[in-house]
XYZ file of C-alpha atoms in Angstrom:
407
model
C 116.756 32.816 162.686
C 116.435 30.300 165.486
C 118.648 29.857 168.530
C 118.491 27.822 171.672
C 120.537 27.498 174.823
C 120.220 25.079 177.688
C 121.904 24.635 181.038
C 121.595 22.191 183.911
C 120.957 22.991 187.547
C 122.327 20.418 190.049
C 122.167 17.894 187.211
C 118.499 17.473 187.931
C 116.774 19.848 185.534
C 117.324 21.770 182.340
C 116.210 25.287 181.434
C 115.638 25.854 177.740
C 115.447 29.389 176.298
C 114.916 30.267 172.679
C 114.153 33.007 170.201
C 112.339 32.636 166.933
C 112.736 35.782 164.875
C 110.194 34.720 162.309
C 107.384 34.006 164.736
C 104.410 36.336 164.819
C 102.251 37.717 167.620
C 99.131 36.864 165.653
C 98.166 40.477 164.894
C 97.720 41.608 161.285
C 100.949 42.949 159.833
C 102.904 41.934 162.905
C 106.569 41.092 162.481
C 107.638 41.213 166.084
C 110.414 39.070 167.478
C 109.204 37.007 170.376
C 111.211 35.602 173.272
C 110.056 32.348 174.707
C 111.357 29.756 177.075
C 110.438 26.613 178.888
C 111.657 24.845 181.991
C 112.238 21.183 181.425
C 112.446 19.408 184.775
C 113.598 15.892 184.141
C 116.038 13.570 185.944
C 119.398 13.523 184.253
C 121.995 10.837 184.568
C 122.542 10.046 188.212
C 126.275 10.331 188.763
C 127.670 9.422 192.176
C 124.272 8.698 193.700
C 123.258 12.341 193.913
C 119.777 11.712 192.612
C 119.153 8.828 194.982
C 120.258 10.987 197.887
C 117.680 13.609 196.953
C 114.921 11.040 196.940
C 112.650 9.995 194.158
C 109.781 12.229 195.288
C 111.722 15.358 196.261
C 114.122 16.179 193.453
C 111.454 17.816 191.289
C 110.210 19.893 194.232
C 113.663 21.299 194.838
C 114.074 21.857 191.126
C 110.788 23.752 191.033
C 111.726 25.899 194.025
C 115.174 26.750 192.679
C 114.107 27.536 189.127
C 110.984 29.336 190.284
C 112.983 31.484 192.668
C 115.507 32.322 189.953
C 112.759 33.321 187.540
C 110.999 35.426 190.158
C 114.251 37.212 190.955
C 114.864 37.894 187.260
C 111.285 39.128 186.810
C 111.588 41.404 189.855
C 114.805 42.888 188.481
C 113.275 43.530 185.064
C 110.186 45.073 186.640
C 112.356 47.329 188.763
C 114.283 48.452 185.698
C 111.124 49.059 183.667
C 109.412 51.011 186.416
C 112.500 52.589 187.944
C 111.412 55.579 189.971
C 113.565 58.641 189.736
C 114.717 59.434 193.248
C 113.229 62.796 194.116
C 112.339 64.576 197.283
C 108.808 63.798 198.387
C 106.597 66.762 197.668
C 103.771 68.137 199.738
C 100.762 68.886 197.525
C 99.429 71.608 199.837
C 98.449 74.499 197.559
C 100.717 73.043 194.866
C 99.871 71.179 191.677
C 101.943 68.027 191.274
C 101.769 66.709 187.728
C 102.507 63.009 187.340
C 103.577 62.120 183.815
C 105.993 60.042 181.739
C 109.703 60.864 181.707
C 111.096 63.269 179.138
C 112.064 61.487 175.904
C 115.413 61.856 174.165
C 113.876 63.636 171.184
C 113.960 67.077 172.786
C 110.154 67.205 172.926
C 108.524 67.451 176.376
C 106.612 64.178 176.003
C 105.726 61.422 173.556
C 102.259 61.291 175.112
C 99.821 63.832 173.607
C 97.759 63.847 176.802
C 100.752 64.575 179.056
C 101.813 67.359 176.701
C 98.244 68.660 176.633
C 98.045 68.843 180.429
C 101.391 70.547 180.895
C 100.688 73.004 178.075
C 97.299 73.825 179.595
C 98.901 74.576 182.974
C 101.250 76.977 181.246
C 98.437 78.572 179.297
C 96.455 79.338 182.467
C 99.685 80.325 184.241
C 99.421 77.921 187.179
C 102.718 76.943 188.825
C 103.178 73.183 189.003
C 105.782 70.569 189.825
C 106.556 67.712 187.463
C 106.879 64.274 189.023
C 108.255 61.584 186.724
C 107.621 58.679 189.079
C 106.123 56.295 186.523
C 103.067 55.704 188.699
C 99.915 55.326 186.638
C 96.420 56.350 187.704
C 93.978 53.678 188.972
C 92.701 53.536 185.383
C 96.229 52.722 184.210
C 96.722 56.056 182.424
C 98.779 59.223 182.460
C 98.710 62.070 183.367
C 97.146 62.767 186.766
C 97.604 65.433 189.428
C 97.684 65.894 193.175
C 96.448 69.070 194.812
C 95.943 69.528 198.555
C 96.059 65.764 199.076
C 93.394 65.249 196.396
C 94.096 63.111 193.353
C 92.422 63.836 190.016
C 92.711 61.547 186.990
C 92.132 62.203 183.283
C 92.987 65.451 181.489
C 89.357 66.499 181.012
C 88.502 65.956 184.690
C 91.720 67.684 185.756
C 90.789 70.788 183.749
C 87.262 70.788 185.210
C 88.742 70.423 188.708
C 91.170 73.320 188.254
C 88.474 75.568 186.811
C 86.172 74.860 189.741
C 88.794 74.934 192.495
C 91.107 77.720 191.292
C 88.717 79.751 189.149
C 90.771 79.676 185.953
C 89.240 79.232 182.510
C 90.410 79.596 178.941
C 86.846 79.384 177.608
C 85.327 82.270 179.520
C 85.091 84.527 176.461
C 83.559 81.853 174.210
C 79.883 81.849 173.286
C 77.812 78.697 173.936
C 78.070 77.835 170.243
C 81.853 78.277 170.290
C 82.123 76.109 173.384
C 80.146 73.393 171.612
C 82.416 73.568 168.563
C 85.462 73.554 170.829
C 84.321 70.378 172.546
C 83.472 68.703 169.226
C 86.943 69.453 167.840
C 88.567 68.223 171.046
C 86.710 64.929 170.880
C 87.597 64.480 167.201
C 91.247 64.976 168.036
C 91.333 62.839 171.194
C 89.010 60.013 170.173
C 89.862 59.668 166.476
C 92.950 61.542 165.305
C 94.887 60.322 168.371
C 94.646 56.691 167.224
C 95.978 57.426 163.757
C 98.992 59.224 165.254
C 99.497 56.382 167.760
C 99.526 53.939 164.841
C 102.141 56.013 163.040
C 104.205 56.354 166.212
C 103.999 52.900 167.818
C 103.353 50.603 164.855
C 104.581 52.053 161.576
C 107.575 53.957 163.028
C 108.285 51.815 166.087
C 112.053 51.666 165.591
C 112.379 55.467 165.491
C 110.116 55.872 168.513
C 112.117 53.240 170.388
C 115.254 55.379 170.092
C 113.482 58.271 171.826
C 112.503 56.361 174.968
C 114.351 57.446 178.062
C 115.581 54.256 179.736
C 118.760 54.008 181.798
C 120.652 51.184 183.420
C 122.811 48.232 182.405
C 119.993 46.675 180.373
C 118.735 49.913 178.845
C 118.840 48.719 175.236
C 116.999 45.506 176.037
C 114.460 47.279 178.228
C 113.911 49.960 175.586
C 113.214 47.217 173.034
C 110.854 45.397 175.420
C 109.023 48.568 176.440
C 108.548 49.778 172.866
C 107.258 46.428 171.645
C 104.965 46.036 174.646
C 103.537 49.486 173.966
C 103.201 48.702 170.276
C 101.287 45.533 171.094
C 98.990 47.395 173.471
C 98.327 50.079 170.848
C 97.451 47.414 168.272
C 94.991 45.711 170.603
C 93.377 48.966 171.712
C 93.102 50.181 168.128
C 91.422 46.926 167.165
C 88.975 47.295 170.046
C 88.334 50.898 169.063
C 87.625 49.793 165.498
C 90.137 51.920 163.645
C 92.729 49.169 163.957
C 90.662 46.891 161.723
C 91.506 48.978 158.674
C 94.578 48.710 156.492
C 97.594 50.993 156.823
C 96.494 53.011 153.800
C 93.003 53.462 155.244
C 94.353 54.563 158.637
C 96.522 57.194 156.967
C 93.568 58.319 154.853
C 91.574 58.933 158.041
C 94.524 60.807 159.531
C 94.761 63.065 156.488
C 91.048 63.863 156.637
C 91.371 64.931 160.280
C 94.412 67.086 159.572
C 92.722 68.773 156.640
C 89.666 69.415 158.796
C 91.846 71.103 161.444
C 93.629 73.168 158.783
C 90.285 74.335 157.364
C 88.920 75.231 160.822
C 92.079 77.153 161.669
C 92.316 79.017 158.372
C 94.331 82.186 158.894
C 93.249 82.653 162.514
C 95.725 82.907 165.346
C 94.080 80.114 167.362
C 91.312 77.621 166.673
C 88.536 79.774 168.104
C 89.881 83.151 167.062
C 92.385 85.651 168.409
C 92.378 84.286 171.966
C 93.431 80.999 173.465
C 90.913 78.375 174.495
C 91.176 74.902 175.973
C 90.884 73.272 172.561
C 94.244 74.775 171.587
C 96.048 72.756 174.265
C 94.482 69.553 172.915
C 95.061 70.270 169.217
C 98.632 71.472 169.720
C 99.608 68.405 171.755
C 98.193 65.982 169.189
C 99.804 67.780 166.247
C 103.182 67.977 168.028
C 104.249 64.421 167.036
C 103.693 65.260 163.373
C 105.836 68.375 163.796
C 108.700 67.082 165.921
C 108.799 63.336 166.685
C 107.814 61.541 163.455
C 110.578 62.413 160.969
C 109.891 61.398 157.405
C 106.349 60.260 158.152
C 103.187 61.053 156.210
C 101.831 63.444 158.891
C 105.117 65.370 158.882
C 104.951 65.730 155.110
C 101.431 67.111 155.395
C 101.947 69.548 158.259
C 105.213 70.958 156.903
C 104.013 71.001 153.326
C 100.477 71.497 152.150
C 99.008 72.212 155.618
C 101.625 74.775 156.590
C 99.117 76.849 158.577
C 99.019 73.998 161.145
C 102.812 74.108 161.376
C 102.762 77.859 161.984
C 100.054 77.331 164.609
C 102.153 74.732 166.452
C 105.269 76.872 166.262
C 103.365 79.883 167.581
C 102.226 77.976 170.679
C 105.624 76.356 171.205
C 107.441 79.681 171.151
C 104.973 81.292 173.515
C 104.615 78.573 176.149
C 107.701 76.383 175.703
C 110.658 78.796 175.434
C 113.085 76.115 176.688
C 111.980 73.636 173.997
C 114.678 74.168 171.380
C 113.744 73.497 167.766
C 116.063 73.952 164.819
C 114.487 76.250 162.245
C 115.584 73.800 159.555
C 113.056 71.336 161.028
C 110.239 73.720 160.187
C 110.060 72.396 156.647
C 109.857 68.816 155.471
C 112.995 67.154 154.155
C 113.796 63.567 153.275
C 117.053 63.617 155.250
C 116.734 63.560 159.020
C 119.338 63.566 161.750
C 119.497 61.063 164.538
C 117.136 61.798 167.402
C 120.067 61.442 169.801
C 121.509 64.681 168.446
C 118.471 66.677 169.552
C 118.824 69.014 172.478
C 117.648 67.600 175.769
C 114.715 69.473 177.261
C 115.632 70.718 180.731
C 113.234 70.109 183.571
C 112.389 73.549 184.923
C 110.680 72.112 187.978
C 108.192 74.553 189.523
C 107.068 76.458 186.467
C 105.166 79.652 185.886
C 104.860 81.129 182.416
C 105.191 84.628 183.811
C 108.682 83.739 184.989
C 109.692 83.397 181.353
C 107.795 86.365 179.970
C 108.481 89.567 181.885
C 105.023 90.359 183.212
C 104.819 92.542 186.312
C 101.131 91.937 186.884
C 101.730 88.595 188.632
C 103.210 87.946 192.049
C 104.845 84.561 191.340
C 108.560 84.443 191.991
C 110.935 82.755 189.622
C 112.336 79.387 190.651
C 114.919 79.151 187.873
C 117.406 81.561 186.328
C 116.106 83.325 183.264
C 118.024 83.041 180.001
C 118.805 86.261 178.149
C 116.413 87.099 175.309
C 117.297 85.424 172.041
C 118.037 87.508 168.943
C 114.622 86.683 167.538
C 112.792 87.956 170.632
C 111.866 91.460 171.656
C 112.690 92.848 175.145
C 109.457 91.443 176.577
C 110.412 87.899 175.611
C 107.727 87.616 172.936
C 108.778 86.013 169.683
C 109.146 88.330 166.736
C 107.887 85.493 164.544
C 104.459 85.966 166.125
C 103.427 89.158 164.378
C 99.941 88.818 165.856
C 101.156 88.309 169.412
C 99.296 90.462 171.907
C 101.503 93.374 172.946
C 99.281 94.931 175.529
C 97.767 92.512 178.005
C 98.336 88.777 178.024
C 95.339 86.518 177.388
C 95.894 84.820 180.723
C 95.868 88.056 182.705
C 92.071 87.893 182.770
C 91.763 84.229 183.706
C 91.707 84.695 187.454
C 89.434 87.732 187.519
């Protein structure tokens, strides 16, 4: 489909905008619609001597200034809408962890970014209070998430964890042997440097329309901006995947690599409670966050079929961590198994922003001195009086894993 519209400005220039739905971005398998336009500055018919009054050598300058100014204004407006900062009170990072990350999506999940979900889940696992800041500001490397603590800025989830362990003395890997730490790091790198790209392909290339519906964009041009943002992200993912190397394979080959990684994780997990045994470790934050899209944000996809079907131990693992560290993240039990019929993502419950969070505020643990910042919901029917899920039959009933982290 091809359309074109033109209009004149002071009868001295014409602006021509068009859309070609069948044009391609040049990437393999791309079927993206592209917007394009051109400014045609040419003298039109001089009626009433207007053109002669402007002068033969000045009309095009004025045309350039006027059209350029209009385009700059339009670009500034679009940029403001794309990067709209949620108005929040400025926070002082003195003795407080401020977590900068992407806004909550409409899917009910905390984040569409595995690394943002990893970082927030880790903070809950080590029981460190933090404040979310959805300001849309990327790190100097152009990535999310990043933190501020006592006026210091730390970028990259791995460096953030190292910083918190050194500065605040917390660690999920303290009980691991050197061999277990090596395995933990190897699994983390497999998930973050290989499996991540296959999930990103499924999310931002193969299921772009479904992902687009989950983006949280507000304003008068929200639909247009959501379309632009999703397609920009999809294009970036394609280019980065091609540079990585995995994007040079076919769709079937990418999914084959994804399945191998998922089967490897399922084999490593086996019937254990967590990846490294009965206690949490840092690798669990990484694996959980990268498996979360397959569980909750990619309905009908190949990874969902795997995790809710043949690799059900991974689904139980994800659900165990979600129930323990994300009590406000509502999930319908019907979503625990794969089905060909899925409801609209807009019907999912919106995840509330709890602000300053401490896991011990949710689970009644008297051994900590943190005070609750939010009202506590009454225990659900499937929870015992301590707030622990009855579905977790192997949940520790004596002392929480994180009670020993700060010793």
